[in-house]
Coordinates of C-alpha atoms (C1' of nucleotides) in Angstrom, one line a residue:
Chain A
X114 CA 27.7 134.3 75.2
X115 CA 29.7 131.1 75.5
X116 CA 32.0 131.0 78.3
X117 CA 34.7 130.9 76.3
X118 CA 33.9 134.3 74.9
X119 CA 32.6 135.6 77.7
X120 CA 36.2 134.5 79.3
X121 CA 37.9 136.1 75.9
X122 CA 36.1 139.3 76.7
X123 CA 37.0 139.2 80.2
X124 CA 40.8 139.0 79.2
X125 CA 41.1 141.3 76.4
X126 CA 40.1 143.9 78.8
X127 CA 42.4 142.6 81.6
X128 CA 45.3 143.3 79.4
X129 CA 44.0 146.7 77.6
X130 CA 44.0 147.9 81.0
X131 CA 47.2 147.1 82.2
X132 CA 48.7 148.4 78.8
X133 CA 47.0 151.6 79.4
X134 CA 48.4 152.0 82.9
X135 CA 52.3 152.0 81.4
X136 CA 51.4 154.4 78.5
X137 CA 48.6 155.7 76.2
X138 CA 49.5 154.0 73.0
X139 CA 47.7 150.8 72.8
X140 CA 48.3 148.8 70.1
X141 CA 45.5 146.6 69.6
X142 CA 47.3 143.7 68.3
X143 CA 49.5 143.7 71.3
X144 CA 46.6 143.7 73.2
X145 CA 45.2 140.3 71.6
X146 CA 48.7 139.1 71.7
X147 CA 48.5 139.8 75.8
X148 CA 45.3 138.6 76.2
X149 CA 46.1 134.7 74.3
X150 CA 43.4 135.7 71.8
X151 CA 43.6 136.2 67.6
X152 CA 43.3 139.7 66.6
X153 CA 40.4 138.7 65.5
X154 CA 38.9 137.7 68.6
X155 CA 39.1 141.3 69.5
X156 CA 37.5 142.8 67.1
X157 CA 34.7 140.7 67.3
X158 CA 34.3 141.8 71.1
X159 CA 35.3 145.8 69.8
X160 CA 34.4 146.5 66.6
X161 CA 36.1 150.0 67.1
X162 CA 39.0 150.9 69.0
X163 CA 37.2 153.6 70.9
X164 CA 34.3 150.7 71.8
X165 CA 37.4 148.8 73.6
X166 CA 38.5 151.7 75.5
X167 CA 34.8 152.9 76.3
X168 CA 34.2 149.6 78.2
X169 CA 38.0 150.5 80.0
X170 CA 36.7 153.3 81.1
X171 CA 33.0 152.7 82.2
X172 CA 34.2 150.8 85.1
X173 CA 36.5 153.5 86.7
X174 CA 33.7 156.6 86.0
X175 CA 31.6 154.2 88.1
X176 CA 34.2 154.0 90.5
X177 CA 34.7 157.7 90.9
X178 CA 30.8 158.1 91.1
X179 CA 31.0 155.9 93.6
X180 CA 33.5 157.8 95.2
X181 CA 31.5 161.3 94.9
X182 CA 28.9 159.9 96.3
X183 CA 30.8 158.4 99.0
X184 CA 32.5 161.6 100.2
X185 CA 29.6 163.9 100.2
X186 CA 28.1 161.8 103.1
X187 CA 30.9 162.9 105.1
X188 CA 31.8 166.4 104.2
X189 CA 30.5 169.8 102.8
X190 CA 30.2 169.8 98.8
X191 CA 33.3 172.1 98.7
X192 CA 35.3 170.5 100.8
X193 CA 34.0 166.8 99.4
X194 CA 34.8 168.1 95.8
X195 CA 38.0 169.6 96.2
X196 CA 38.9 165.8 97.7
X197 CA 37.2 164.4 95.0
X198 CA 39.1 165.7 92.2
X199 CA 42.3 165.1 93.8
X200 CA 40.7 161.7 93.8
X201 CA 40.3 162.1 89.5
X202 CA 43.9 163.1 89.3
X203 CA 45.3 160.6 90.6
X204 CA 43.5 158.1 89.4
X205 CA 44.2 160.2 85.8
X206 CA 48.1 159.4 86.6
X207 CA 48.3 156.1 87.0
X208 CA 45.8 155.5 84.1
X209 CA 47.3 158.8 82.2
X210 CA 46.5 156.0 78.7
X211 CA 42.6 155.8 79.2
X212 CA 41.7 159.5 78.8
X213 CA 44.7 160.1 76.7
X214 CA 44.1 157.5 74.2
X215 CA 40.4 158.5 73.9
X216 CA 39.9 160.5 71.0
X217 CA 38.7 164.3 72.0
X218 CA 35.1 163.7 70.5
X219 CA 35.1 160.8 72.2
X220 CA 35.6 162.1 75.4
X221 CA 32.5 164.2 74.9
X222 CA 30.9 161.2 74.4
X223 CA 31.4 159.3 76.9
X224 CA 29.4 161.5 79.4
X225 CA 26.0 160.6 77.5
X226 CA 26.8 157.6 76.1
X227 CA 27.6 155.8 79.9
X228 CA 24.3 158.3 80.7
X229 CA 26.5 160.4 82.0
X230 CA 28.4 158.5 85.2
X231 CA 30.9 161.4 86.3
X232 CA 28.6 164.4 84.8
X233 CA 25.8 162.9 87.4
X234 CA 28.6 162.6 89.7
X235 CA 29.8 166.4 90.1
X236 CA 26.9 167.7 89.8
X237 CA 26.1 165.9 93.2
X238 CA 28.4 168.6 94.4
X239 CA 27.2 170.9 92.5
X240 CA 24.0 170.5 93.8
X241 CA 25.1 170.3 97.6
X242 CA 26.9 173.0 97.1
X243 CA 24.1 175.3 95.7
X244 CA 22.1 174.2 98.6
X245 CA 25.0 175.6 100.9
X246 CA 25.3 178.9 99.6
X247 CA 29.5 177.7 99.0
X248 CA 29.0 176.9 94.8
X249 CA 27.9 179.2 92.8
X250 CA 24.5 178.6 90.2
X251 CA 26.1 179.1 86.9
X252 CA 28.1 176.5 86.4
X253 CA 26.6 173.2 85.5
X254 CA 28.3 169.6 85.3
X255 CA 29.4 169.5 82.1
X256 CA 31.7 173.1 82.4
X257 CA 33.7 171.3 84.9
X258 CA 34.4 167.9 83.3
X259 CA 35.5 169.8 80.6
X260 CA 38.0 172.0 82.7
X261 CA 39.3 169.1 84.3
X262 CA 39.7 167.6 80.6
X263 CA 43.2 169.7 81.4
X264 CA 44.1 167.2 83.3
X265 CA 44.7 164.2 80.1
X266 CA 47.7 166.6 79.3
X267 CA 49.8 166.7 82.7
X268 CA 53.2 165.1 82.0
X269 CA 52.9 162.5 84.8
X270 CA 56.3 163.3 86.2
X271 CA 54.5 166.9 87.0
X272 CA 54.9 167.0 90.9
X273 CA 51.8 166.4 92.3
X274 CA 51.3 169.0 95.1
X275 CA 51.1 171.6 91.8
X276 CA 48.4 169.4 90.1
X277 CA 46.5 170.0 93.2
X278 CA 47.3 173.2 93.3
X279 CA 45.6 173.5 89.9
X280 CA 42.6 172.0 90.9
X281 CA 42.1 174.5 93.8
X282 CA 42.2 177.1 91.5
X283 CA 39.9 175.3 90.0
X284 CA 37.3 174.8 93.2
X285 CA 38.3 178.4 93.8
X286 CA 36.6 179.4 90.5
X287 CA 33.1 177.7 91.3
X288 CA 33.1 179.1 95.1
X289 CA 30.0 181.3 95.1
X290 CA 31.1 184.8 95.7
X291 CA 30.5 186.2 99.3
Chain B
X252 CA 70.2 176.9 52.8
X253 CA 69.6 177.3 48.6
X254 CA 66.5 179.2 47.8
X255 CA 64.5 176.3 46.4
X256 CA 64.8 174.4 49.5
X257 CA 63.7 177.1 51.5
X258 CA 61.0 177.4 49.4
X259 CA 60.1 173.7 49.9
X260 CA 60.4 174.2 53.3
X261 CA 57.9 177.2 53.6
X262 CA 55.5 175.6 51.2
X263 CA 55.6 172.4 53.7
X264 CA 54.9 174.4 56.3
X265 CA 52.0 176.1 54.8
X266 CA 50.5 172.6 53.6
X267 CA 51.1 170.9 57.2
X268 CA 48.7 174.3 58.8
X269 CA 46.3 174.3 56.3
X270 CA 45.9 170.6 56.5
X271 CA 45.5 170.9 60.7
X272 CA 43.2 174.1 60.3
X273 CA 40.6 170.8 58.9
X274 CA 41.7 168.0 61.1
X275 CA 44.2 167.2 63.9
X276 CA 45.1 164.2 61.8
X277 CA 48.1 164.9 60.1
X278 CA 49.2 162.8 57.4
X279 CA 52.5 163.3 56.7
X280 CA 52.6 162.1 53.2
X281 CA 49.3 163.4 52.5
X282 CA 51.7 166.6 53.5
X283 CA 54.4 166.5 51.0
X284 CA 52.2 165.4 48.6
X285 CA 50.1 168.5 49.2
X286 CA 53.3 170.7 49.4
X287 CA 54.4 169.2 46.2
X288 CA 57.6 167.6 47.9
X289 CA 58.6 164.1 47.9
X290 CA 58.6 162.4 51.5
X291 CA 62.0 162.4 51.6
X292 CA 62.2 166.4 51.6
X293 CA 59.6 166.6 54.3
X294 CA 61.9 164.9 56.4
X295 CA 65.2 166.3 55.2
X296 CA 63.6 169.3 56.4
X297 CA 61.9 168.0 60.0
X298 CA 63.0 165.1 61.0
X299 CA 60.2 164.6 63.3
X300 CA 56.6 164.8 63.3
X301 CA 57.1 167.4 66.5
X302 CA 59.4 169.1 64.5
X303 CA 57.3 170.1 62.1
X304 CA 54.2 170.4 64.3
X305 CA 56.8 172.7 66.3
X306 CA 57.8 174.7 63.9
X307 CA 53.8 175.2 62.7
X308 CA 52.8 176.0 66.4
X309 CA 56.2 178.4 67.0
X310 CA 54.4 181.2 64.7
X311 CA 51.0 181.1 66.2
X312 CA 52.9 181.5 69.6
X313 CA 54.0 184.9 69.1
X314 CA 51.2 186.2 67.7
X315 CA 49.5 184.9 71.1
X316 CA 52.6 186.7 73.0
X317 CA 52.1 189.5 71.0
X318 CA 48.6 190.1 71.8
X319 CA 49.3 189.9 74.8
X320 CA 51.9 192.4 75.1
X321 CA 49.0 194.4 72.9
X322 CA 46.1 193.6 75.5
X323 CA 48.2 194.6 78.6
X324 CA 48.8 198.4 77.0
X325 CA 44.7 199.6 77.3
X326 CA 43.0 197.5 79.8
X327 CA 44.3 196.4 83.9
X328 CA 45.5 193.0 84.5
X329 CA 42.9 190.9 85.0
X330 CA 40.3 192.2 82.4
X331 CA 43.6 191.9 79.8
X332 CA 43.3 188.0 80.9
X333 CA 40.1 187.5 80.5
X334 CA 40.5 188.9 76.9
X335 CA 43.5 186.9 76.4
X336 CA 42.1 183.9 77.4
X337 CA 39.4 183.8 74.6
X338 CA 41.9 184.7 72.2
X339 CA 43.8 181.6 72.5
X340 CA 40.4 180.1 73.5
X341 CA 39.6 181.2 69.4
X342 CA 42.8 179.9 67.9
X343 CA 42.3 176.9 69.6
X344 CA 38.8 176.5 68.0
X345 CA 40.3 177.4 64.5
X346 CA 43.6 175.4 65.2
X347 CA 42.1 172.1 67.0
X348 CA 44.8 170.3 65.2
X349 CA 47.8 172.2 66.8
X350 CA 47.0 172.2 69.8
X351 CA 45.4 168.0 69.7
X352 CA 48.1 167.1 67.6
X353 CA 51.2 167.4 69.8
X354 CA 51.7 164.6 71.7
X355 CA 51.4 165.8 75.6
X356 CA 54.7 165.5 76.7
X357 CA 56.3 167.0 73.8
X358 CA 52.8 169.8 74.7
X359 CA 55.2 170.4 78.4
X360 CA 58.6 170.9 76.2
X361 CA 56.9 173.5 73.7
X362 CA 57.3 176.1 76.5
X363 CA 60.9 175.6 77.2
X364 CA 61.8 174.9 73.7
X365 CA 60.2 178.5 72.0
X366 CA 62.4 179.7 75.0
X367 CA 59.1 179.7 76.9
X368 CA 57.0 182.5 75.0
X369 CA 53.5 181.9 75.6
X370 CA 54.5 181.6 79.2
X371 CA 56.0 184.6 78.9
X372 CA 52.9 186.2 77.9
X373 CA 51.1 184.8 80.7
X374 CA 53.8 186.4 83.4
X375 CA 53.1 189.5 82.1
X376 CA 49.7 189.3 82.9
X377 CA 50.3 187.4 86.4
X378 CA 52.6 190.2 87.6
X379 CA 50.5 192.8 86.5
X380 CA 47.9 191.5 88.4
X381 CA 50.0 190.7 91.5
X382 CA 51.4 194.4 91.6
X383 CA 47.4 195.5 91.0
X384 CA 46.5 193.3 93.5
X385 CA 43.6 191.9 91.4
X386 CA 45.8 188.5 90.7
X387 CA 46.6 185.8 93.7
X388 CA 49.8 185.5 94.8
X389 CA 50.3 181.8 94.5
X390 CA 49.7 181.3 91.2
X391 CA 52.3 181.2 88.5
X392 CA 52.3 181.0 84.7
X393 CA 53.1 177.1 83.8
X394 CA 50.0 176.4 86.3
X395 CA 47.7 178.7 84.3
X396 CA 49.1 177.3 81.3
X397 CA 48.5 173.8 82.4
X398 CA 44.8 174.8 82.6
X399 CA 44.4 176.2 79.3
X400 CA 45.0 172.9 78.3
X401 CA 42.0 171.6 78.5
X402 CA 40.9 173.8 75.5
X403 CA 42.4 171.2 73.4
X404 CA 39.9 168.6 74.6
X405 CA 36.9 170.9 73.9
X406 CA 34.6 170.2 71.1
X407 CA 34.5 172.3 68.3
X408 CA 30.9 171.7 68.0
X409 CA 30.5 173.3 72.0
X410 CA 29.1 177.1 71.9
X411 CA 31.4 179.5 72.2
X412 CA 29.7 181.1 74.9
X413 CA 30.5 178.3 77.2
X414 CA 33.5 177.8 76.3
X415 CA 34.1 181.4 77.5
X416 CA 32.1 181.0 80.6
X417 CA 34.4 178.4 81.6
X418 CA 37.3 180.5 80.8
X419 CA 35.9 182.9 83.3
X420 CA 35.2 180.6 85.9
X421 CA 39.6 180.3 85.8
X422 CA 40.0 183.6 86.1
X423 CA 37.6 184.0 88.7
X424 CA 39.8 181.4 90.9
X425 CA 43.3 183.1 89.7
X426 CA 41.8 186.6 91.4
X427 CA 43.4 187.6 94.9
X428 CA 40.6 186.9 98.0
X429 CA 39.4 190.3 99.6
Chain C
dA257 C1' 28.9 130.8 67.6
dC258 C1' 33.3 131.2 68.1
dC259 C1' 38.1 131.3 67.3
dT260 C1' 42.6 132.2 64.4
dG261 C1' 46.2 134.2 62.0
dA262 C1' 47.4 135.5 57.6
dA263 C1' 46.5 138.6 54.3
dC264 C1' 45.2 143.1 53.0
dA265 C1' 45.7 148.0 53.0
dC266 C1' 47.7 152.4 54.9
dC267 C1' 51.0 155.2 56.8
dG268 C1' 55.6 156.5 58.6
dT269 C1' 60.3 156.6 57.8
dT270 C1' 64.4 155.0 54.9
dC271 C1' 67.7 155.2 51.1
dA272 C1' 69.4 154.6 46.6
dA273 C1' 69.0 157.0 42.4
dG274 C1' 69.0 160.9 40.0
dT275 C1' 69.7 166.6 39.1
Chain D
dA95 C1' 73.5 170.3 48.6
dC96 C1' 69.1 168.8 47.6
dC97 C1' 64.8 166.3 45.5
dT98 C1' 62.5 162.1 43.9
dG99 C1' 59.6 157.9 45.1
dA100 C1' 60.3 153.1 45.4
dA101 C1' 60.4 150.0 49.2
dC102 C1' 60.3 148.5 54.0
dA103 C1' 58.6 148.4 58.4
dC104 C1' 54.3 148.9 61.7
dC105 C1' 50.0 148.2 62.7
dG106 C1' 45.0 148.0 62.2
dT107 C1' 41.2 145.8 59.8
dT108 C1' 39.3 141.8 57.8
dC109 C1' 38.0 137.7 56.4
dA110 C1' 38.5 132.5 55.1
dA111 C1' 39.0 128.3 57.5
dG112 C1' 38.8 126.4 61.3
dT113 C1' 36.7 124.0 66.0

DNA sequence: ACCTGAACACCGTTCAAGT
DNA sequence: ACCTGAACACCGTTCAAGT
């Protein structure tokens, strides 16, 4: 790839990221304009809308997976999972756009497309928790990820504490029954 | 309202309902055409897209609320709630469109707009469960409804059993800890 | 090899003309 | 009072012409 092409690609992603922070309604022409490139250039790099969104999402997904590993080093599985889902919620709040703008179907595909970055991260918590005996053995990562999908429909005006409480309810449901 | 107007209104709703069953991507012109009316007529009856969707949703919401009351008559709160959320899931599966097509914000408004039909239904379960001592006292209906929002992002190809299992995880999280 | 932006298609929305 | 559908605006997408 030529260096000007690589630069354009980067600037397109940057603009998309910035716009997605404020709204989930991404106008592709607006992204192109903000990036200072022609519409055709945007389509050359990202043939479909989802291709662009997926790319924006990928970096974030990797960041979240990374934080999962970090949390597990310093805490037991259940507490680490509790902390992590709040991290995810904060991400979803700031980047409302990314989750909401993804078509539901495409949201499902994400996991497999990206080698299941997020799924794998969740799996770390579940595996650890099952070993510790704190997480029930009949849950898998996809179920938890699906459940977290509710975040894409949370009103940003919703107080953080309420969202956190909902997340606690979820984690409580995942606990092994004594 | 003139009878021809009322008839048009009904036919528009009918067409919208039918189209929403197969896809969440509702083209308003297509609804008008399917209903056999001009676009202007559609806009006369439903000034905004959400106005139309809300109206489609209202009847369904009332049906779900009704089934909540029925279930509570024949079962304890926890079992009734378990059965009811599966009922909601089935509805979401068939009418994928309704939930998905609603803008997230508008989804939040629904509750208040319709006198909180769904919220009130959920509240019946929670109140009963709290009295019975089976449901934890720190949950409110809005939280449960928000949590159920994950249904709008479930792939229709997902096996029912998996969705049911996720719903059971949710209800488990709502149980009073012994 | 890559870029630009005019041009086309599509769909939401309005409104002048009709009944 | 209500309806119709042509017309406009907007945005996604393509492609001929440029570097």
